[in-house]
CSV table of C-alpha atoms and ligand atoms in Angstrom, one decimal:
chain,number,residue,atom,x,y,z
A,216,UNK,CA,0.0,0.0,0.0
A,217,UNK,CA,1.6,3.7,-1.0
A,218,UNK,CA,0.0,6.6,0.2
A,219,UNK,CA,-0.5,8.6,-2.7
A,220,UNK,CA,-2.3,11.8,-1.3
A,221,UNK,CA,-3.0,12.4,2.0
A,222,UNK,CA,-5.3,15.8,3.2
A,223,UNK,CA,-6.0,17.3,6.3
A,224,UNK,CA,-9.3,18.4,6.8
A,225,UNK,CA,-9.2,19.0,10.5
A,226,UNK,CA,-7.5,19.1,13.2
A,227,UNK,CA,-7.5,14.7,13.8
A,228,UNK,CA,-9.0,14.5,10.3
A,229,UNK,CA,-7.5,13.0,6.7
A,230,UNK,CA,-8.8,12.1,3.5
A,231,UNK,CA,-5.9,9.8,2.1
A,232,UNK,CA,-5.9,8.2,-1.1
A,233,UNK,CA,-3.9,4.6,-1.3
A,234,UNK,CA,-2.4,2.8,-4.0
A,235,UNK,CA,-2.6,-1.2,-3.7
A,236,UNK,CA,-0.6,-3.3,-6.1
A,237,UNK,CA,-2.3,-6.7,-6.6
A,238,UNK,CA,-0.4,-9.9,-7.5
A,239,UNK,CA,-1.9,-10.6,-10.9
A,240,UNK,CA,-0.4,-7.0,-11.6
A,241,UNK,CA,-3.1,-4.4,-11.5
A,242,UNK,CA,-3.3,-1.7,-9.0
A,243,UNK,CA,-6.2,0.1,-7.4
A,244,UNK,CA,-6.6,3.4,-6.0
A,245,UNK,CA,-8.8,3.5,-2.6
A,246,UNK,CA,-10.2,6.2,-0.2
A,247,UNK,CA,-10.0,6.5,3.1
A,248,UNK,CA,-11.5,9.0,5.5
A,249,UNK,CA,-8.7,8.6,8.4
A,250,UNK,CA,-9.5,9.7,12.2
A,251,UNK,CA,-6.9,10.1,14.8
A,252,UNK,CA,-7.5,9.7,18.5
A,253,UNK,CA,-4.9,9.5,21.2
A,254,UNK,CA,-4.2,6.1,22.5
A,255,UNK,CA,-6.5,5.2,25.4
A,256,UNK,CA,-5.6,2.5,28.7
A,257,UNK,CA,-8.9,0.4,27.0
A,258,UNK,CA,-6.8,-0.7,23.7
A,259,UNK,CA,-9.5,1.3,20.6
A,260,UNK,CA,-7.0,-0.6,18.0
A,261,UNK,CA,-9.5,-3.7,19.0
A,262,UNK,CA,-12.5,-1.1,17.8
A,263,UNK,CA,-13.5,-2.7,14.6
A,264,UNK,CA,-12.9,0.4,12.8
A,265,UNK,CA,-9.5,0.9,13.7
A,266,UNK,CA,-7.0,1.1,11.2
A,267,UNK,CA,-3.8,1.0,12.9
A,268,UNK,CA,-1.4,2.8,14.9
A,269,UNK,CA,1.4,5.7,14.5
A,270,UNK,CA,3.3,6.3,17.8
A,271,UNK,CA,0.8,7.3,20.3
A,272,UNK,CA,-1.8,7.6,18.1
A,273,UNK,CA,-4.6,5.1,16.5
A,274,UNK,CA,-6.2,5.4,12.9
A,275,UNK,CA,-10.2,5.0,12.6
A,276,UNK,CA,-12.2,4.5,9.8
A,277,UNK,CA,-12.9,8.3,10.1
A,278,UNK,CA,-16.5,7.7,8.3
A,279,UNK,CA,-17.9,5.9,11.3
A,280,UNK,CA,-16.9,8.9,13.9
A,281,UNK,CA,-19.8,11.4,13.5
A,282,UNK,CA,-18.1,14.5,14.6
A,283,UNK,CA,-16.4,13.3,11.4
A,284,UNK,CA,-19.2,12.9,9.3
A,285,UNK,CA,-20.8,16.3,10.3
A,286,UNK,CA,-17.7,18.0,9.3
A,287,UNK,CA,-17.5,16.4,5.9
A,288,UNK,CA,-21.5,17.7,5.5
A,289,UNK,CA,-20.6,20.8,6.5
A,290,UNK,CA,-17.8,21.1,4.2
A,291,UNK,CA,-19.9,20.1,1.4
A,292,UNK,CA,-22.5,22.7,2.5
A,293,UNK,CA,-20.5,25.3,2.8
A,294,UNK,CA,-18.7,24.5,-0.5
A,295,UNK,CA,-14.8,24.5,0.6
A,296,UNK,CA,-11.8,23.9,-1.3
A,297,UNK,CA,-9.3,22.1,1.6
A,298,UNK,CA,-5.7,21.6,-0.6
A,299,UNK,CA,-6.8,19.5,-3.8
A,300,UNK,CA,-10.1,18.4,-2.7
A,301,UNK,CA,-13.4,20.2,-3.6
A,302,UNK,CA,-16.5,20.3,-2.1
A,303,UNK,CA,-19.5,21.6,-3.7
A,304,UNK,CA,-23.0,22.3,-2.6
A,305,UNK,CA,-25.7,22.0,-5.7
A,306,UNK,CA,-27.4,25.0,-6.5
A,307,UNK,CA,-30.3,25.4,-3.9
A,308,UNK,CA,-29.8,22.2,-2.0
A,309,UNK,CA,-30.1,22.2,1.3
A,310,UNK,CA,-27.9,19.9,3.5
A,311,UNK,CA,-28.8,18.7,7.1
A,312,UNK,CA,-25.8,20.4,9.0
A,313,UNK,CA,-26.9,19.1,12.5
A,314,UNK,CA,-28.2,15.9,11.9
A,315,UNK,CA,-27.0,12.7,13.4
A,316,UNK,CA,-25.1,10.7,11.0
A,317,UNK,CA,-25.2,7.0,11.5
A,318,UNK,CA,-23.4,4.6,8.8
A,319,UNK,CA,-25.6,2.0,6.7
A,320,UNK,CA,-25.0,-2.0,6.9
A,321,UNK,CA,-22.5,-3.1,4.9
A,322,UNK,CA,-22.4,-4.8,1.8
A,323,UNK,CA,-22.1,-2.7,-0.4
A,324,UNK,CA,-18.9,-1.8,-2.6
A,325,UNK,CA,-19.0,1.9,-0.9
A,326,UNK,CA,-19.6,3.2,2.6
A,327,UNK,CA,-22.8,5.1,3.1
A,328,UNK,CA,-23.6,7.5,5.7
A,329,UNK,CA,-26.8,8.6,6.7
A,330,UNK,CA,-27.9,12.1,7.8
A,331,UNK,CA,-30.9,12.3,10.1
A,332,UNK,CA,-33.7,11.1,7.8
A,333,UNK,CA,-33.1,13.7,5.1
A,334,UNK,CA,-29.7,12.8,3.7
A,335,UNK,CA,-27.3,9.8,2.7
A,336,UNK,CA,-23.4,10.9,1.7
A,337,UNK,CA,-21.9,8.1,-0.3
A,338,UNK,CA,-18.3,8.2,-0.1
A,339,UNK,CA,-17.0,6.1,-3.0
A,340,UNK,CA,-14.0,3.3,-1.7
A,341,UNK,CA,-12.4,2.6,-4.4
A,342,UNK,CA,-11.6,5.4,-7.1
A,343,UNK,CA,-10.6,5.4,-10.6
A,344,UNK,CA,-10.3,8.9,-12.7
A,345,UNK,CA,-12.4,10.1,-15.4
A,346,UNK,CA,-16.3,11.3,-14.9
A,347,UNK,CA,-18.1,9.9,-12.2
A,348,UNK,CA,-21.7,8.5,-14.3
A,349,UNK,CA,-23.5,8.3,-10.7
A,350,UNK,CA,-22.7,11.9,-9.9
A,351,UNK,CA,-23.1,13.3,-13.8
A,352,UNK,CA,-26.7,11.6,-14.2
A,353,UNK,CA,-27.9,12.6,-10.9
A,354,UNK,CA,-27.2,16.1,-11.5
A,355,UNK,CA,-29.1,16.4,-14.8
A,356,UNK,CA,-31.9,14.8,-13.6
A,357,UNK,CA,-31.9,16.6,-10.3
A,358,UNK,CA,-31.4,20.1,-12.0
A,359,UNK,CA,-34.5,18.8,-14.9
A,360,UNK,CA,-36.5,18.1,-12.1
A,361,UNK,CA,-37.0,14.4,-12.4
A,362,UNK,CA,-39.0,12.6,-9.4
A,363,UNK,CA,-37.9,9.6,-10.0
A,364,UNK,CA,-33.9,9.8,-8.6
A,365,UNK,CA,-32.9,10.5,-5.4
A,366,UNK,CA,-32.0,14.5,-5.8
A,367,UNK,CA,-28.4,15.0,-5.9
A,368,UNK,CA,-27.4,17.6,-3.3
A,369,UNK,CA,-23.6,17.7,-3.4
A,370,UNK,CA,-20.4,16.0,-4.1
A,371,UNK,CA,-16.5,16.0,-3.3
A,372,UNK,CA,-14.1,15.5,-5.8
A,373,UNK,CA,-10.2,16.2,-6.6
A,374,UNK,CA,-7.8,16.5,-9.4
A,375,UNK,CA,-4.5,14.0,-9.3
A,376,UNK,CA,-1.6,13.7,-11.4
A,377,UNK,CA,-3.8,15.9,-13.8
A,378,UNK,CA,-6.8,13.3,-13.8
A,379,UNK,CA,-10.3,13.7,-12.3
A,380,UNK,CA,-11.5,11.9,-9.4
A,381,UNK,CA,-14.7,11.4,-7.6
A,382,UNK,CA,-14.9,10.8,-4.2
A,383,UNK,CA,-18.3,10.8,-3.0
A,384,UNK,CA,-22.1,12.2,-3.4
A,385,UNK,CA,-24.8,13.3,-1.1
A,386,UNK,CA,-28.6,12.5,-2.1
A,387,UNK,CA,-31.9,13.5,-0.3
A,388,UNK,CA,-32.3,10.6,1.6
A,389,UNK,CA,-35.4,8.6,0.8
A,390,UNK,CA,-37.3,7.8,4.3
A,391,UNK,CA,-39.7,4.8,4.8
A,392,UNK,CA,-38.5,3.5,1.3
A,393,UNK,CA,-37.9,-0.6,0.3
A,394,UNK,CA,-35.9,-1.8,-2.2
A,395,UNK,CA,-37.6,-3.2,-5.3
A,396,UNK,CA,-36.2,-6.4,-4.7
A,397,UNK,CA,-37.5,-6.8,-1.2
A,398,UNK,CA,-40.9,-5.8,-2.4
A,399,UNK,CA,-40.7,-8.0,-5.8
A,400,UNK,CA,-39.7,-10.7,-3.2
A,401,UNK,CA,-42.5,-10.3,-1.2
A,402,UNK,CA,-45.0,-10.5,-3.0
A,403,UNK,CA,-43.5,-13.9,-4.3
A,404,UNK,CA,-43.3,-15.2,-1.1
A,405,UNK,CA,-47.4,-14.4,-0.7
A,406,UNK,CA,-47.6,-16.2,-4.2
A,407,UNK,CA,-45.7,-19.4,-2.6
A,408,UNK,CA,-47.6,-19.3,0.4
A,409,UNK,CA,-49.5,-22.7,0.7
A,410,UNK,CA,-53.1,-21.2,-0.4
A,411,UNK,CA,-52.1,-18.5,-2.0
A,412,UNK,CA,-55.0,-17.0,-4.3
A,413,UNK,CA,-53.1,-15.2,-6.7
A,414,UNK,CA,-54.4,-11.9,-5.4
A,415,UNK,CA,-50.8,-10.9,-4.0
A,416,UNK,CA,-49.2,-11.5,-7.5
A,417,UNK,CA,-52.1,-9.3,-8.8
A,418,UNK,CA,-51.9,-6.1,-6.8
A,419,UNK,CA,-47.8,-6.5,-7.5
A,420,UNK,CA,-48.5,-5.9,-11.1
A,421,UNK,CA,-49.8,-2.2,-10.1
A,422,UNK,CA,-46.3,-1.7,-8.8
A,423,UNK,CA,-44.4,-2.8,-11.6
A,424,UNK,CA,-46.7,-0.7,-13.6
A,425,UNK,CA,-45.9,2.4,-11.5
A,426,UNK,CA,-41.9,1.1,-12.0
A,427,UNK,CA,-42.1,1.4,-15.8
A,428,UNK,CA,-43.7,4.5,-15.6
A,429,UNK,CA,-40.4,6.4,-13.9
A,430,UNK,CA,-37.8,4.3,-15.4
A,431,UNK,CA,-39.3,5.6,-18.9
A,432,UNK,CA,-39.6,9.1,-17.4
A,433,UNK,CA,-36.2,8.9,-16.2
A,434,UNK,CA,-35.1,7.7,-19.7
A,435,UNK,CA,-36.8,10.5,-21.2
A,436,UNK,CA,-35.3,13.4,-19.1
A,437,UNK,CA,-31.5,11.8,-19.8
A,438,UNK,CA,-32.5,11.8,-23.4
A,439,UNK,CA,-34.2,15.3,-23.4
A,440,UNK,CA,-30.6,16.5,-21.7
A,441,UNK,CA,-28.5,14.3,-23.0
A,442,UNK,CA,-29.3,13.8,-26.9
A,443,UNK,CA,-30.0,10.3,-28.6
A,444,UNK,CA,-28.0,9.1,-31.8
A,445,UNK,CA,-28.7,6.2,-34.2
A,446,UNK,CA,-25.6,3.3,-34.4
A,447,UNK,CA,-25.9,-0.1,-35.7
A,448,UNK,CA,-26.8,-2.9,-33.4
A,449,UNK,CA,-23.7,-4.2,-31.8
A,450,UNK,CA,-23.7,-7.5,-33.0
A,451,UNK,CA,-20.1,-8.3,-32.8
A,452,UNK,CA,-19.8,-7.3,-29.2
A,453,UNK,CA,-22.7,-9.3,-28.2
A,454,UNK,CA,-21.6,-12.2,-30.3
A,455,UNK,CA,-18.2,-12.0,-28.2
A,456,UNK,CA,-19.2,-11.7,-25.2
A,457,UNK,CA,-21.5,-15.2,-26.3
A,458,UNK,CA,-18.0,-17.0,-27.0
A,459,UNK,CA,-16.3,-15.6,-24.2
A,460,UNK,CA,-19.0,-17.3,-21.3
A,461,UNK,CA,-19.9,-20.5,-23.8
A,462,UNK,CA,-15.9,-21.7,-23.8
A,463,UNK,CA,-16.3,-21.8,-19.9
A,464,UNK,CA,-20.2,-22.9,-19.8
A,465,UNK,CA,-21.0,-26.3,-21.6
A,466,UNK,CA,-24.8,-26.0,-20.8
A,467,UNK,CA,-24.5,-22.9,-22.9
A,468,UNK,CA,-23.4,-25.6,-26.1
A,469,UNK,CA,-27.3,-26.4,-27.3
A,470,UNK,CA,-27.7,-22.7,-27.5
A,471,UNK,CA,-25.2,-20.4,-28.9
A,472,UNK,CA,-25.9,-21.3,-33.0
A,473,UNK,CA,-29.3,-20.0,-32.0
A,474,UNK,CA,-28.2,-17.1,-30.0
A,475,UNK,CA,-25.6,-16.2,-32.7
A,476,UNK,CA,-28.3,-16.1,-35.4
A,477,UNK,CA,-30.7,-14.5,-33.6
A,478,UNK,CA,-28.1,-11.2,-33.0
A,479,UNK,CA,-26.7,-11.8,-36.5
A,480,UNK,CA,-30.6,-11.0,-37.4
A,481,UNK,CA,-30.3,-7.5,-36.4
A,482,UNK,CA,-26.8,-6.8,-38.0
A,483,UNK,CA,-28.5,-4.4,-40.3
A,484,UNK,CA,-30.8,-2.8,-37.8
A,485,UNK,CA,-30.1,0.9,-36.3
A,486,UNK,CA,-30.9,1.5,-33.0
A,487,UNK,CA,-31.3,4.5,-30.9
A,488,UNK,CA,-28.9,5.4,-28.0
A,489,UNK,CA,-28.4,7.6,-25.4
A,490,UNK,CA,-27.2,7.8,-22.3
A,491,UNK,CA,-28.8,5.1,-19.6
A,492,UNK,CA,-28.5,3.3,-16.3
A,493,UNK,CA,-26.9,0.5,-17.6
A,494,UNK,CA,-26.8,-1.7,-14.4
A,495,UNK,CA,-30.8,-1.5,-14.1
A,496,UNK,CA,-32.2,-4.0,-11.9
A,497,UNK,CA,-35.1,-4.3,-8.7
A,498,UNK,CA,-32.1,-3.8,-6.6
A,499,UNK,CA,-31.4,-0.4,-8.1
A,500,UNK,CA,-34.6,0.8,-7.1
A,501,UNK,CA,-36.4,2.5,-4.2
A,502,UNK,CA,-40.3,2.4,-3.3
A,503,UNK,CA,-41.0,5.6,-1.1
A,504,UNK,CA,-44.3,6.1,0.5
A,505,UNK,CA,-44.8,8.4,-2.4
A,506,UNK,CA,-43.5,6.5,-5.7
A,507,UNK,CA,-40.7,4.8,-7.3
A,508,UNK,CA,-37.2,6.1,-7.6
A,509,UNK,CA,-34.3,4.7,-9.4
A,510,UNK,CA,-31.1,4.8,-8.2
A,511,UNK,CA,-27.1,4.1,-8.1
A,512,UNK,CA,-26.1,5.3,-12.2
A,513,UNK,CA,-22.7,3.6,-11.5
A,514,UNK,CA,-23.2,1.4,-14.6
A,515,UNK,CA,-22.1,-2.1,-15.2
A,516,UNK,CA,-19.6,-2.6,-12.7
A,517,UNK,CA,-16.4,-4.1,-13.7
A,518,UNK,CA,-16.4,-1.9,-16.4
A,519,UNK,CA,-13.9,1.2,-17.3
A,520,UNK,CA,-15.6,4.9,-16.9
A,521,UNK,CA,-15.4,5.7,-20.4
A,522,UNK,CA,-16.9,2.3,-21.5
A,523,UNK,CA,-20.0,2.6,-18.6
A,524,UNK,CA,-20.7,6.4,-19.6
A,525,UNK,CA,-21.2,4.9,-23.5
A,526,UNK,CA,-24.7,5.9,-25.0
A,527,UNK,CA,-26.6,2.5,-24.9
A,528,UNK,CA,-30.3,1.6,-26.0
A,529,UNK,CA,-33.3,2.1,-23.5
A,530,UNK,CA,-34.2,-1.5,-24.3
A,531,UNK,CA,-30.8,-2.9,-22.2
A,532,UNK,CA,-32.4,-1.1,-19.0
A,533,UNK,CA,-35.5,-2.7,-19.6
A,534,UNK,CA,-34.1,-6.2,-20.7
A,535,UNK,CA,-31.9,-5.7,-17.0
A,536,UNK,CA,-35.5,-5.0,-15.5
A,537,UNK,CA,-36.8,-8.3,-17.0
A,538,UNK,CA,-34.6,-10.0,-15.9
A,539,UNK,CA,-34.7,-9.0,-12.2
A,540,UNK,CA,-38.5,-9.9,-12.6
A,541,UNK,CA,-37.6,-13.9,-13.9
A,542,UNK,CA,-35.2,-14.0,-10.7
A,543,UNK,CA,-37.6,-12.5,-8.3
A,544,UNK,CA,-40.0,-15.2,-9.5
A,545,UNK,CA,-37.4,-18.1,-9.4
A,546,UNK,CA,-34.8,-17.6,-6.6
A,547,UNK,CA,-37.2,-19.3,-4.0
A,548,UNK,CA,-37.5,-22.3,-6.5
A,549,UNK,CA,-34.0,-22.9,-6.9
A,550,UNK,CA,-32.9,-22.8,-3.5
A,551,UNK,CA,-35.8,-25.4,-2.7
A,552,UNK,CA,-34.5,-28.2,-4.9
A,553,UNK,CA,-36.9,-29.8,-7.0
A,554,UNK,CA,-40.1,-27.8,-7.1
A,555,UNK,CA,-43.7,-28.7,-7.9
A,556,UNK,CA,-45.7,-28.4,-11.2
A,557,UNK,CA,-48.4,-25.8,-9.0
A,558,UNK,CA,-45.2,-23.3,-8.1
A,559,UNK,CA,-43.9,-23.3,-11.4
A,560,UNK,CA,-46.6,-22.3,-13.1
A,561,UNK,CA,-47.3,-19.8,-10.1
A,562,UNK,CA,-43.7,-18.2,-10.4
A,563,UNK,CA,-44.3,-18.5,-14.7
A,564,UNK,CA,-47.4,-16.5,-13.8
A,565,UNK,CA,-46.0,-14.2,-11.3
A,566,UNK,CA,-43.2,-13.3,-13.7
A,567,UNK,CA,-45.3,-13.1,-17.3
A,568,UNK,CA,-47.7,-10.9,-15.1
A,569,UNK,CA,-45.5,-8.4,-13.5
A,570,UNK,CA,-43.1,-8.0,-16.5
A,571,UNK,CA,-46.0,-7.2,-18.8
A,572,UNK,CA,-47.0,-4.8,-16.1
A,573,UNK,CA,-43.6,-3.0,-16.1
A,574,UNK,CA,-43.8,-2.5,-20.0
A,575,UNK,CA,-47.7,-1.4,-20.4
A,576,UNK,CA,-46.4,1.3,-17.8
A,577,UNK,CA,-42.9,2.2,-19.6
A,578,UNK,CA,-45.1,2.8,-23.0
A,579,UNK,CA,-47.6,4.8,-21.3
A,580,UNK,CA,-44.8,7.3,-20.3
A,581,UNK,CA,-42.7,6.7,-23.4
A,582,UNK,CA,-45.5,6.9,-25.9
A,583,UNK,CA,-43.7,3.9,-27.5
A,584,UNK,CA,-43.9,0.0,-25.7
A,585,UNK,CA,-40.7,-1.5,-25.4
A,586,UNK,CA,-42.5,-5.1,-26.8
A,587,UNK,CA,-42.5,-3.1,-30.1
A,588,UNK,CA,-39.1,-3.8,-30.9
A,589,UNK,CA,-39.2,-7.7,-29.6
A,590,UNK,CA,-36.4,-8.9,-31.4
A,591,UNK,CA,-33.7,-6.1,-29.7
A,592,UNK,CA,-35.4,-6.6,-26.6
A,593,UNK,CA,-35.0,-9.9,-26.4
A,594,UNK,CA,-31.6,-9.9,-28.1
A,595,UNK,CA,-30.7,-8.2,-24.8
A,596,UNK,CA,-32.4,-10.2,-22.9
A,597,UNK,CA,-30.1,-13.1,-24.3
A,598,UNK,CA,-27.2,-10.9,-23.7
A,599,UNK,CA,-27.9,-10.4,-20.0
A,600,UNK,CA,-28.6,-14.3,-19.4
A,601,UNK,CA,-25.6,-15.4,-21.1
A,602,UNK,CA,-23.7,-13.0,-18.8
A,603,UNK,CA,-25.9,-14.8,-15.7
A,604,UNK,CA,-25.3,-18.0,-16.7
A,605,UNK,CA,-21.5,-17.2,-17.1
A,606,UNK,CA,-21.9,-15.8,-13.0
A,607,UNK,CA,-24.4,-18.5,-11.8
A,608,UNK,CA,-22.4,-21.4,-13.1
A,609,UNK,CA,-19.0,-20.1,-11.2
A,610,UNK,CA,-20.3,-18.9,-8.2
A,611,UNK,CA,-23.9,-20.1,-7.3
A,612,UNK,CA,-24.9,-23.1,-9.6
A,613,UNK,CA,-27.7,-24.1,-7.8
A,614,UNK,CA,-29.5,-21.0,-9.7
A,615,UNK,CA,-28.1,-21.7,-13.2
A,616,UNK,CA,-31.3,-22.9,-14.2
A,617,UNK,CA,-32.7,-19.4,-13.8
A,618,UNK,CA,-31.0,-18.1,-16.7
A,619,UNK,CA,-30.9,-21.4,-18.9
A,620,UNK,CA,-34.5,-21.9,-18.9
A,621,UNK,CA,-35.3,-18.1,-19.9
A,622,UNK,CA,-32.1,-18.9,-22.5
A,623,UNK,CA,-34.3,-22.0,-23.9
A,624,UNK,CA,-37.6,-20.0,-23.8
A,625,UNK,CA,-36.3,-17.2,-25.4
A,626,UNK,CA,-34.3,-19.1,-28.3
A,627,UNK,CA,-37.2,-21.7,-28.4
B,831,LIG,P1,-24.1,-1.8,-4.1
B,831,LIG,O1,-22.7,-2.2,-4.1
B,831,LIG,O2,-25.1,-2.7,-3.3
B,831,LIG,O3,-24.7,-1.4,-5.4
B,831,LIG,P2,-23.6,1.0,-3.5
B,831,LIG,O4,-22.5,1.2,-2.6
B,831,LIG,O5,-23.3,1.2,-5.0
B,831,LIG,O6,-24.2,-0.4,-3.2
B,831,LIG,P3,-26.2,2.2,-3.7
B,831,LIG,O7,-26.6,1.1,-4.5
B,831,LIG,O8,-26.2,3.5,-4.2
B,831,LIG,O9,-24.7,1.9,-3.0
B,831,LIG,O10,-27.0,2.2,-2.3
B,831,LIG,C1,-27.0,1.0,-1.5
B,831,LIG,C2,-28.3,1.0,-0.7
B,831,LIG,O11,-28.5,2.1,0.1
B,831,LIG,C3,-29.5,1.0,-1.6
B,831,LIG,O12,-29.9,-0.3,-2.0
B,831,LIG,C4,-30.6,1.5,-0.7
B,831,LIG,O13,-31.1,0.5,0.2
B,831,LIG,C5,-29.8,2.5,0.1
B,831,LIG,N1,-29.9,3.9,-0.5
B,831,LIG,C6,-29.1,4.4,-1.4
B,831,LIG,N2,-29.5,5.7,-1.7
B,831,LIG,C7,-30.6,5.9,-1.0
B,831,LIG,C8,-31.5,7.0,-0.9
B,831,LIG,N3,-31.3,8.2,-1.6
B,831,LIG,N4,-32.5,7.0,0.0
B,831,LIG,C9,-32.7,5.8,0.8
B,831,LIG,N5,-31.9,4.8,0.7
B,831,LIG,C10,-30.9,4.8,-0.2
B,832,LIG,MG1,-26.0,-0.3,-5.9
């Protein structure tokens, strides 16, 4: 580990940015908000956020301290420039100064930090430079007035070795909100339930509707701002990515002729493309009291900046969404072994249901339905299982039937 920057910010307070060399070759840049106490008779290098020691002094994860925390806010609110590191304040936000800051469960791949019940600061762990997508889409669909995203209120960033960096992001805070997976989840578990009706699995479809509803208006605001082109369908770089997880898949074998042709069907078709989620899932959004909110524009994760901040079609968020839907229905299935012919065709129903649901609402805020274009929508439907099945079959193969039997339906 090399310290490559390392700023005070207070008086027992430093933002430090480390350099880690992996063995493989790589290195990775990581943030660390560090917090400096004296040493005391009760041993605080045991306290699980301790760091380590320097003399007479220990290291805390700084982000867990909430003097700390407070300080960061107000830093943000006040819009300060400390050394290299910005802070900055979005036009008319208003930041909970005096709120108690408490730090969210864990995993997750950063370390949120909530304010009161008003606002959650995000301070990103590991950081690579170039434009930050989460921070750059929030603000143009904060500053267009978009419901449907958690209103960007500030961010902290820094310049290093002449290359950008983003270091973190504060929302509004979405009290009393779910996830969309929880909900999704149940609602299947009502459907499951011994004498289910079918009722639950009905009044779900409401919610799904309500879901494609803001992810198309959310679509439209980023292409309103944002501009849409026309490219060619990218045929060779789903046809690729095909090879790449069949050579380490055999189930995948039966399949891939028929996936190949059915992308090699569209080599002539243009699509449109603008700028989009790209990592859209029920897990990436939020039901508030009020309505649904999509969150976290990261992008596909794994993936460079310049490659996740890539104009893509609507249709992949929506083929991501569909997804989510066939695992929401499924994942209780799997993980009971061998399930029976009523379940099935419950978690069939559940799925056909709610996923018609989510498009009958995207094409009454889009004006156009997403089913319209069935073969590009399904061509990234395919795309997004193969990727699944690639995942499932290295790390959870119990649920690699999930994705093959959507593969077999949709190539069937
Ligand atoms: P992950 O690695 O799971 O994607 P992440 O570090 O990228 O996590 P987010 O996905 O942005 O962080 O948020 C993680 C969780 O924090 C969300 O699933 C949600 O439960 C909660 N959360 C995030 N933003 C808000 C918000 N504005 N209001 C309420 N809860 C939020
Ligand atoms: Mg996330």
């Amino acid at each position: 580990m090399r310290e490559t920057l390392a700023v005070p910010l207070g008086d027992d307070l430093d933002l430090v940015l480390l350099d880690t060399d992996y063995s493989d070759g790589s290195t990775a840049r990581y943030q660390v908000v560090v917090r400096w106490e004296e040493n005391s008779e009760q041993g605080d290098a045991e306290r699980f956020q301790a760091i380590g020691t320097d003399g007479s002094r220990t290291a805390f994860d700084g982000l867990y301290d909430p003097e700390a925390g407070r300080h960061l806010l107000a830093l943000i609110d006040s819009s300060s420039t400390v050394g290299p590191i910005r802070f900055l304040r979005e036009p008319d936000a208003e930041l909970p100064v005096g709120a108690a800051p408490r730090v969210m469960g864990a995993e997750q791949s950063n370390t949120s930090v909530v304010f009161g019940t008003s606002a959650i600061f995000k301070a990103f762990r590991r950081v690579t430079p170039g434009i930050n997508p989460d921070i750059e889409l929030s603000r143009v669909l904060a500053r267009a007035g978009n419901d449907h995203v958690a209103t960007l209120l500030g961010s902290i960033d820094t310049d290093l070795d002449g290359e950008h960096y983003a270091l973190g992001m504060v929302t509004r805070f979405a009290a009393g909100s779910a996830e969309g997976w929880d909900t999704a989840t149940a609602s299947t578990r009502e459907l499951f339930a011994a004498d289910a009706a079918g009722d639950g699995a009905a009044s779900f479809a409401e919610e799904s509707r309500a879901l494609g509803e803001a992810v198309a208006s959310v679509h439209r605001t980023l292409a309103d701002e944002l501009g849409v082109s026309e490219v060619a369908f990218p045929v060779d770089t789903l046809v690729q990515r095909l090879r790449v997880v069949a050579a380490s898949v055999s189930e995948l074998a039966p399949y891939v002729d028929r996936i190949e042709a059915r992308y090699r069907r569209l080599a002539d078709r243009a699509i449109s493309v603008q700028r989009v989620h790209g990592d859209l899932h029920l897990g990436q959004v939020l039901r508030t009291p009020q309505t649904w909110l999509v969150i976290d524009f990261e992008g596909e994760p794994g993936q460079p900046l310049p490659e996740r901040r890539r104009p893509d079609s609507a249709l992949r968020d929506v083929a991501g969404m569909l997804r989510s839907y066939e695992y929401a229905a499924h994942q209780r299935l799997v993980e009971g072994g061998d399930p029976a012919d009523d379940l099935v065709h419950r978690a069939r129903d559940w799925a056909d249901r709610n996923r018609a649901a989510f498009c009958e609402g995207y094409a009454a805020a889009a004006g156009a339905d997403p089913r319209d274009d069935a073969d590009v929508l399904a061509a990234y439907e395919l795309d997004k299982a193969v990727y699944e099945a690639g995942y499932e079959a290295r790390y959870r193969p119990a649920w690699l039937p999930i994705p093959m039997e959507s593969i077999a339906r949709l190539v069937g």
